[in-house]
PDB file of C-alpha atoms in Angstrom:
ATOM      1  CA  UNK A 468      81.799 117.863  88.776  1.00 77.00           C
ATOM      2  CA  UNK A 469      84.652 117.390  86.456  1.00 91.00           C
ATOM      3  CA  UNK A 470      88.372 117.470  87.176  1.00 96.00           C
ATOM      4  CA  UNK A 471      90.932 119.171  84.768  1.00 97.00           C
ATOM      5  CA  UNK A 472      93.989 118.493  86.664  1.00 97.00           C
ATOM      6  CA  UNK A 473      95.212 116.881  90.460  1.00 97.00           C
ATOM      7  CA  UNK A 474      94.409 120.159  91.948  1.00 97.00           C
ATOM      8  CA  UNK A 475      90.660 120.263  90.778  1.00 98.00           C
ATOM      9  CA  UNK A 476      90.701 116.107  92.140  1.00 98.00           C
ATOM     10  CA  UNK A 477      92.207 117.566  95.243  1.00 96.00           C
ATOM     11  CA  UNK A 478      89.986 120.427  95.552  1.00 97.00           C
ATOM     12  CA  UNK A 479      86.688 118.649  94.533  1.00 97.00           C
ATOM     13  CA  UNK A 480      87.212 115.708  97.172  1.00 96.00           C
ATOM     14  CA  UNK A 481      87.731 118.162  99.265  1.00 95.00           C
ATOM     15  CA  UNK A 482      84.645 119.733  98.779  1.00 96.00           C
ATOM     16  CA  UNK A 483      82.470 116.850  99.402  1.00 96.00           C
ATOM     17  CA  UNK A 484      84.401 115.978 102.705  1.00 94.00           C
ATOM     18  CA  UNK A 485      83.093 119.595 103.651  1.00 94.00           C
ATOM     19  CA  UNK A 486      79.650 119.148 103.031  1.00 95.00           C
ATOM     20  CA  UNK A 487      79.398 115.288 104.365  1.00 93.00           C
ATOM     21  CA  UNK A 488      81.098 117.050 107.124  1.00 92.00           C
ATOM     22  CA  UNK A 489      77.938 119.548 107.565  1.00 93.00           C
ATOM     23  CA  UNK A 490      75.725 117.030 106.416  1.00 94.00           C
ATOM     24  CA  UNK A 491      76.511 114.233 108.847  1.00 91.00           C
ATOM     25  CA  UNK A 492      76.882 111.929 105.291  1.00 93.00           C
ATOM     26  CA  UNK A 493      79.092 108.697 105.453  1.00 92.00           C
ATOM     27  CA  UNK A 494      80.446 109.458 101.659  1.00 95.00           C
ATOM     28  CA  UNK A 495      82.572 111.570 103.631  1.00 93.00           C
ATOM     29  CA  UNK A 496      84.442 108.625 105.410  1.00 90.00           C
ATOM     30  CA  UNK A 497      86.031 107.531 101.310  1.00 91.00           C
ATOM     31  CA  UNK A 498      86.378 110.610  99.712  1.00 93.00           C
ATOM     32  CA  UNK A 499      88.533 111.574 102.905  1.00 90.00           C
ATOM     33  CA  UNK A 500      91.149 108.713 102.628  1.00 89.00           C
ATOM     34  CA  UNK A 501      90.781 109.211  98.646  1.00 92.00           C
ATOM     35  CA  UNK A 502      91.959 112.575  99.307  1.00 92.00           C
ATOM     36  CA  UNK A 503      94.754 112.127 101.269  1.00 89.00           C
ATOM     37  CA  UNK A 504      95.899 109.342  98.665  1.00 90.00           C
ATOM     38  CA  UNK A 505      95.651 112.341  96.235  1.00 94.00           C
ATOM     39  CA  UNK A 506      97.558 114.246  98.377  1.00 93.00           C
ATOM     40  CA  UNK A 507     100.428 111.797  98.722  1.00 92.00           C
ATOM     41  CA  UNK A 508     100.384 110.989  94.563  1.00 94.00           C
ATOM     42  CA  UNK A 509     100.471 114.861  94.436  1.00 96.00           C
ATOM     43  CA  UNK A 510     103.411 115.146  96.259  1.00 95.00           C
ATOM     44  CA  UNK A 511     105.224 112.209  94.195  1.00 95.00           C
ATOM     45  CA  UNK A 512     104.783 113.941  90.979  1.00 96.00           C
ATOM     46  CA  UNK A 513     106.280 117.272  92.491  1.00 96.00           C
ATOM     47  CA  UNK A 514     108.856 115.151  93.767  1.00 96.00           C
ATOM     48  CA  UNK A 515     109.351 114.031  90.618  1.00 96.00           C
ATOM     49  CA  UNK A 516     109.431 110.123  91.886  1.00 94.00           C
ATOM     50  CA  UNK A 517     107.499 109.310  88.554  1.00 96.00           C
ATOM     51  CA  UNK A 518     109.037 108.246  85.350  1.00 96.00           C
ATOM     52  CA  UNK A 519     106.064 110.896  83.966  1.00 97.00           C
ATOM     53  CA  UNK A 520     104.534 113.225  86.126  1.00 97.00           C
ATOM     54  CA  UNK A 521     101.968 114.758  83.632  1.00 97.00           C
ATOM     55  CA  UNK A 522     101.185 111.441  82.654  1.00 97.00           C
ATOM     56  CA  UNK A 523     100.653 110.445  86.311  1.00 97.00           C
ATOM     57  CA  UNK A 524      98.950 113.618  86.831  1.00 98.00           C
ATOM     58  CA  UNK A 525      96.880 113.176  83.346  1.00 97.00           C
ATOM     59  CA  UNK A 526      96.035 109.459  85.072  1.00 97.00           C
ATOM     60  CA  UNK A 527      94.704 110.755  88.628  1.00 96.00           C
ATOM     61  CA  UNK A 528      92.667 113.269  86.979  1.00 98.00           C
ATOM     62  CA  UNK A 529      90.920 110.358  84.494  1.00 97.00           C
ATOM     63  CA  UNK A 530      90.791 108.610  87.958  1.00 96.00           C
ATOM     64  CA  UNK A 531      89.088 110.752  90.107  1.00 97.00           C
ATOM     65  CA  UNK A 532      86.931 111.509  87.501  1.00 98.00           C
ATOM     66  CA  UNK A 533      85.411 108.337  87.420  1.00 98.00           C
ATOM     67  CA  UNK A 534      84.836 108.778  91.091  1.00 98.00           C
ATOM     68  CA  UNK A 535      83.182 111.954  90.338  1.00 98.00           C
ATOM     69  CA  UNK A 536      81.078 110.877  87.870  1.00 98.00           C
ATOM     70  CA  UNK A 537      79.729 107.749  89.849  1.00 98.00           C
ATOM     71  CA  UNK A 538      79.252 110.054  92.852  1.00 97.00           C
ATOM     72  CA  UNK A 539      77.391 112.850  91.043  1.00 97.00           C
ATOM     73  CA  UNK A 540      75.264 109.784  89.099  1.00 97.00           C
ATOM     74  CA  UNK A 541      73.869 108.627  92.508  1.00 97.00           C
ATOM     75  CA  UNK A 542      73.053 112.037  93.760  1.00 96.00           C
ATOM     76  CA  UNK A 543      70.824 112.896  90.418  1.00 96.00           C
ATOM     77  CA  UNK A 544      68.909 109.477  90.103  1.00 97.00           C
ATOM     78  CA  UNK A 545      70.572 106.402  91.858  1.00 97.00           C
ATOM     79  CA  UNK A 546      72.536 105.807  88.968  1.00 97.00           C
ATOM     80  CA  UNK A 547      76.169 104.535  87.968  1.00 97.00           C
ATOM     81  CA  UNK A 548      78.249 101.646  87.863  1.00 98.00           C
ATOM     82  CA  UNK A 549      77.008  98.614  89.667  1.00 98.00           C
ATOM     83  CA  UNK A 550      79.431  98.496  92.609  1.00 97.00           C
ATOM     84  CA  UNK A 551      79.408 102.161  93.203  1.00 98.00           C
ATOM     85  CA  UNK A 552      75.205 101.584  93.978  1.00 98.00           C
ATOM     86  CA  UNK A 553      76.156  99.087  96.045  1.00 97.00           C
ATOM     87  CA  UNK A 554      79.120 101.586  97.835  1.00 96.00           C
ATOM     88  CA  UNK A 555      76.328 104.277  97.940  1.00 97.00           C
ATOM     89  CA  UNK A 556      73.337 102.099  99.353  1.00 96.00           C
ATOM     90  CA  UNK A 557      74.954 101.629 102.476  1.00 94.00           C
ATOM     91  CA  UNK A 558      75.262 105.810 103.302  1.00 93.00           C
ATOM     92  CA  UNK A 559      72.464 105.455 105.315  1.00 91.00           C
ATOM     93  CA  UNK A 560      72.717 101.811 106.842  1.00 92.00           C
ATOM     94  CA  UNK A 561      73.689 102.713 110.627  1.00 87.00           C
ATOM     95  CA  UNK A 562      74.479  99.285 110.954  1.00 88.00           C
ATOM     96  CA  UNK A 563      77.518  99.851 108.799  1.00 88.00           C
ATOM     97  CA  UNK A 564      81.118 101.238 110.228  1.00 84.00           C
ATOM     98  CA  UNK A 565      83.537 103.442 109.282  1.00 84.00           C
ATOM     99  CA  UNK A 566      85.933 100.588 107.933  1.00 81.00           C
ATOM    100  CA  UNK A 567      83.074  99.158 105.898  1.00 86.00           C
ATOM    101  CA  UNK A 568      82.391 102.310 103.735  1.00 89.00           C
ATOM    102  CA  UNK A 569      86.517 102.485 103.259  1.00 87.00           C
ATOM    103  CA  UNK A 570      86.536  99.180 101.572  1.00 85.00           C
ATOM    104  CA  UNK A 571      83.932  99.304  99.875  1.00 91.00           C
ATOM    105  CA  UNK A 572      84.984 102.596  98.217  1.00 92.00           C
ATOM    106  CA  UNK A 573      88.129 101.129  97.345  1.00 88.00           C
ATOM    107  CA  UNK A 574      86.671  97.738  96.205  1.00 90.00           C
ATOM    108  CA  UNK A 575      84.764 100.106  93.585  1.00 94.00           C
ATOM    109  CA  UNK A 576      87.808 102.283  92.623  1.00 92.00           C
ATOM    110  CA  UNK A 577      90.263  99.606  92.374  1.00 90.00           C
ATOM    111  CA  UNK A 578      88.330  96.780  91.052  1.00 92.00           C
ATOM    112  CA  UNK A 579      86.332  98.580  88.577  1.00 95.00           C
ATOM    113  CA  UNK A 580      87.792 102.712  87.723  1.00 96.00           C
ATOM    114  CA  UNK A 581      91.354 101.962  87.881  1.00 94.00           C
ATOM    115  CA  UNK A 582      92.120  99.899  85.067  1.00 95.00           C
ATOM    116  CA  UNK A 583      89.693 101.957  83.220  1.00 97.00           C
ATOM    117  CA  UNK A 584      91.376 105.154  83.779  1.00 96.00           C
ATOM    118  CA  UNK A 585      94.735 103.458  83.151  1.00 96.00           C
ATOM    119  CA  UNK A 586      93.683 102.299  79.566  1.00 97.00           C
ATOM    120  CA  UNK A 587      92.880 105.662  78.818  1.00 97.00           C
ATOM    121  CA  UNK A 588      95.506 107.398  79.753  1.00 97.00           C
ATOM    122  CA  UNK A 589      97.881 105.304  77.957  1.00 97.00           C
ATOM    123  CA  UNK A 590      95.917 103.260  75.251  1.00 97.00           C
ATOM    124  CA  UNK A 591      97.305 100.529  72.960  1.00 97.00           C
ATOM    125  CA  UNK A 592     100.892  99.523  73.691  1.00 97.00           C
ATOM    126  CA  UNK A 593     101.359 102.758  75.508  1.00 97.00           C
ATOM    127  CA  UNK A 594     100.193 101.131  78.535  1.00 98.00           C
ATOM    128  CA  UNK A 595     103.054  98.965  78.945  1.00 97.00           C
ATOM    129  CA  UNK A 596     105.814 102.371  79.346  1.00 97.00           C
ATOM    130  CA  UNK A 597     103.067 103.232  82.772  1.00 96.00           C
ATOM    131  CA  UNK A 598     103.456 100.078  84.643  1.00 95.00           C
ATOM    132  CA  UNK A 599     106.462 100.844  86.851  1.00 94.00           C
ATOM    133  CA  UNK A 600     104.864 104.466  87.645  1.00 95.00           C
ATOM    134  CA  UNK A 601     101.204 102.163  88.398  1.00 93.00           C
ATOM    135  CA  UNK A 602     102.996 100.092  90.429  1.00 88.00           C
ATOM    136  CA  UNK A 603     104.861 102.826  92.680  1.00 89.00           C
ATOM    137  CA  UNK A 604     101.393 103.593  93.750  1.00 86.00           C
ATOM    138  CA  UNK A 605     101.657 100.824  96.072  1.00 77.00           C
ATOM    139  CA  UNK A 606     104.141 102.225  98.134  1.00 78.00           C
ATOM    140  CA  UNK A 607     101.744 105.485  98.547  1.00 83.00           C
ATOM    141  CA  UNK A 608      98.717 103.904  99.411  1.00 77.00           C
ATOM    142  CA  UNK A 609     100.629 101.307 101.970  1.00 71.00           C
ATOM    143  CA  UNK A 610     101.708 104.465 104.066  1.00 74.00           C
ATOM    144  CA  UNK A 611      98.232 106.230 104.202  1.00 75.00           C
ATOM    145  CA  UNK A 612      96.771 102.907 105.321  1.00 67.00           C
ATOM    146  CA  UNK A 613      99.113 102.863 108.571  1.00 64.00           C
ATOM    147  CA  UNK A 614      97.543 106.950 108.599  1.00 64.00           C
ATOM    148  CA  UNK A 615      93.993 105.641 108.624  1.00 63.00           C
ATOM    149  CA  UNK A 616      94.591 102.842 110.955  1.00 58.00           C
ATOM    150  CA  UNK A 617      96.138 105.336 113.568  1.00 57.00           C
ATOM    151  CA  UNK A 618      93.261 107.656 112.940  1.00 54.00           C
ATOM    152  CA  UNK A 619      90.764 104.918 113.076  1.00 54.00           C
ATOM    153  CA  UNK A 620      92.157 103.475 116.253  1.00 52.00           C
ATOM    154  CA  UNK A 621      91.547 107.239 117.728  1.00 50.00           C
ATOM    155  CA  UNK A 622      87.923 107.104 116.896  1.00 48.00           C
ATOM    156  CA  UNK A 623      87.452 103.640 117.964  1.00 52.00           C
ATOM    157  CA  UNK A 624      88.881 101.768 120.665  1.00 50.00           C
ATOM    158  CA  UNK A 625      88.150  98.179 119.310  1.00 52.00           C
ATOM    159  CA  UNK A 626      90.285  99.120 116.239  1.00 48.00           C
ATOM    160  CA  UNK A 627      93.013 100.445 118.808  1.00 49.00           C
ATOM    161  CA  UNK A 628      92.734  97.015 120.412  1.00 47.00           C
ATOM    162  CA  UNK A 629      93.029  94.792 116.982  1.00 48.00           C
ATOM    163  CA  UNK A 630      96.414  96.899 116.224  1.00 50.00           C
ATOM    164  CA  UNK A 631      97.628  95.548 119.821  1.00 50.00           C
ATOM    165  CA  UNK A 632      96.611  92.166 119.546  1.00 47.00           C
ATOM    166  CA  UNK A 633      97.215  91.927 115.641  1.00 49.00           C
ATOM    167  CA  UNK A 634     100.713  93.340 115.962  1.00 48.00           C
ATOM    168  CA  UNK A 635     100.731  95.290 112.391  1.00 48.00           C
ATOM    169  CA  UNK A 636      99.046  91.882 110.705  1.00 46.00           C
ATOM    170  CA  UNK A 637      95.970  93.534 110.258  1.00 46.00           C
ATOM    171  CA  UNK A 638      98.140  96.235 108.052  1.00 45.00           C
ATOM    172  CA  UNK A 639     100.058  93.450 106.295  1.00 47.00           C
ATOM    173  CA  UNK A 640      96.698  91.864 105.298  1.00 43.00           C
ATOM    174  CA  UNK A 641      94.860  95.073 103.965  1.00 49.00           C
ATOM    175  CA  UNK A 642      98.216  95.633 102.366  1.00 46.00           C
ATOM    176  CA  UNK A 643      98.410  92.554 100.586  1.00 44.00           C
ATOM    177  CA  UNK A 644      94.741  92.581  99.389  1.00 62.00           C
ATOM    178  CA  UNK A 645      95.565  96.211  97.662  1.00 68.00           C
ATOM    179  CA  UNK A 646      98.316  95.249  96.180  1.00 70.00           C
ATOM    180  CA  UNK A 647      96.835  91.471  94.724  1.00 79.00           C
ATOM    181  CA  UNK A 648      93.587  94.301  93.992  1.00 80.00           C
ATOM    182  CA  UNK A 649      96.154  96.558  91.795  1.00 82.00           C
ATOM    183  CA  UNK A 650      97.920  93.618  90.444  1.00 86.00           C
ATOM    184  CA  UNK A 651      94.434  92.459  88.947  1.00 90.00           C
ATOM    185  CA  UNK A 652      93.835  96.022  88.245  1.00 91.00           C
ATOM    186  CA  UNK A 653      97.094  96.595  85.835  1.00 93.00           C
ATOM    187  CA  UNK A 654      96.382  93.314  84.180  1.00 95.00           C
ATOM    188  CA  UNK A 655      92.795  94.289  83.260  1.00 96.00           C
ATOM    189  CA  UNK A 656      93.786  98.279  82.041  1.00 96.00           C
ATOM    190  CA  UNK A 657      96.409  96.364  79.398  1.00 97.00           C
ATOM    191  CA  UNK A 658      93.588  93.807  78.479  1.00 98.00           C
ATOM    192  CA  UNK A 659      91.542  97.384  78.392  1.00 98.00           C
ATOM    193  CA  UNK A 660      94.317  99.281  76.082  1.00 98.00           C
ATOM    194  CA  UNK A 661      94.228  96.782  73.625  1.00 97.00           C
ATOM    195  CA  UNK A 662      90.715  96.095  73.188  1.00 98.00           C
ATOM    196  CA  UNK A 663      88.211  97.829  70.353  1.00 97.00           C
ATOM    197  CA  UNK A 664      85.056  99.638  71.950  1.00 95.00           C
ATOM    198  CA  UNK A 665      82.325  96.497  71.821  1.00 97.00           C
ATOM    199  CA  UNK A 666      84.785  94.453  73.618  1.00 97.00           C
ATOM    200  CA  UNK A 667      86.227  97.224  76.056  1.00 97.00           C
ATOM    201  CA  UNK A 668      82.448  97.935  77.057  1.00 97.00           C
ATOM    202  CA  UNK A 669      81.874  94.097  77.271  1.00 98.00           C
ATOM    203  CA  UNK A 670      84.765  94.169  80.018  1.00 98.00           C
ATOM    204  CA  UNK A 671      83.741  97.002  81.835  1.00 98.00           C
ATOM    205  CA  UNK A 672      80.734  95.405  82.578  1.00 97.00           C
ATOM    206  CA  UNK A 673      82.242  92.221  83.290  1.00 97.00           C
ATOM    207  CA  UNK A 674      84.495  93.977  86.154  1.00 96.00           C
ATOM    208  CA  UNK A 675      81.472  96.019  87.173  1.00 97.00           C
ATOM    209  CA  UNK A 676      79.637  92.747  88.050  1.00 97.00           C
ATOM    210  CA  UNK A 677      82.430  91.425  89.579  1.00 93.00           C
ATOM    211  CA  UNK A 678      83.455  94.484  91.663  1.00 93.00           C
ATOM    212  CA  UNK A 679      79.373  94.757  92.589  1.00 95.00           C
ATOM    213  CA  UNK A 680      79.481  90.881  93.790  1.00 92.00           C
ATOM    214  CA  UNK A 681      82.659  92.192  96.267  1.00 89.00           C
ATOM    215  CA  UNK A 682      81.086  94.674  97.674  1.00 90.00           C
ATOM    216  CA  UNK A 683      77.775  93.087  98.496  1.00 90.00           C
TER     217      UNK A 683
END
């Protein structure tokens, strides 16, 4: 599976939502909120709220890519990035809950792909024109989290309860640790864009490990 553009993203998220849907497969729980992130970035660059929206577009598809490629690796052979095995493991842990196989999808996408797929789309001292467009990303993923929550909280009353009690602070804290996540993330694609290939690969792995020791 490999994306040319947001719509193939769009469209190939979609697709595995529909067969984790037939399936019964928790992968389906991620790729869902990852689409509907997609969805709202989509929107964005139509909107044209982007300083660049074929660059932005350019970045998702990098993005999502690396999501595809880590999803299709575990389906051949149990392969991939370190904190993606770790995401995967847990498909068929029943102990595990819907809210667990969100974060740890994003732990993997935002600790490890992002900065990747940032560096490549603008390498070098490029990277320093995307950081106001990386950045409005925030604002995107801070509204589908209040979209999930609501959803969540119709699935399961306990989560309905912890909005009640928490009074929005469970938002504010998931909030918070995406943004801190992204912050880390930006910082790590311009230590990426300026790096050669031994020492890009040495960080990759580096963040991989680290991302892998988050999740577990």
């Amino acid at each position: 599976m490999a994306a040319e553009d947001i719509d193939d993203v769009m469209d190939g998220l979609a697709g595995i939502v529909r067969e984790a849907g037939r399936a019964g497969d928790r992968v389906g729980y991620f790729a869902a909120l990852y689409r509907q992130v997609t969805v709202e970035v989509r929107t964005a660059i139509h909107g044209g709220l982007f300083d660049d929206g074929a660059r932005m577009d350019r970045f998702d598809t990098l993005f999502g890519n690396r999501y595809f490629d880590a999803y299709d690796a575990w389906r051949r052979d149990r392969s991939g990035p370190r904190c993606w095995r770790e995401t995967f493991g847990l498909l068929d842990d029943a102990d595990t809950i819907i809210v667990q196989h969100l974060l740890l999808g994003v732990n993997a996408h935002i600790n490890l792909d992002l900065a990747i797929a940032a560096a490549r789309t603008s390498p070098g001292e490029a990277i320093h024109a995307l950081r106001r467009d990386f950045l409005l990303i925030n604002d995107i993923l801070a509204r589908v989290v209040l979209v999930v929550q609501d959803s969540l909280g119709a699935l399961s009353p306990l989560m309905s309860l912890l909005d009640q009690v928490g009074a929005r602070a469970d938002e504010r804290i998931l909030d918070f640790s995406v943004r801190q996540s992204r912050e880390e993330a930006w910082y790590n694609a311009v230590l990426l864009a300026g790096q050669n290939e031994d020492e890009r690969e040495a960080t990759i792995r580096r963040l991989d490990i680290r991302a892998a020791v988050l999740a577990r």
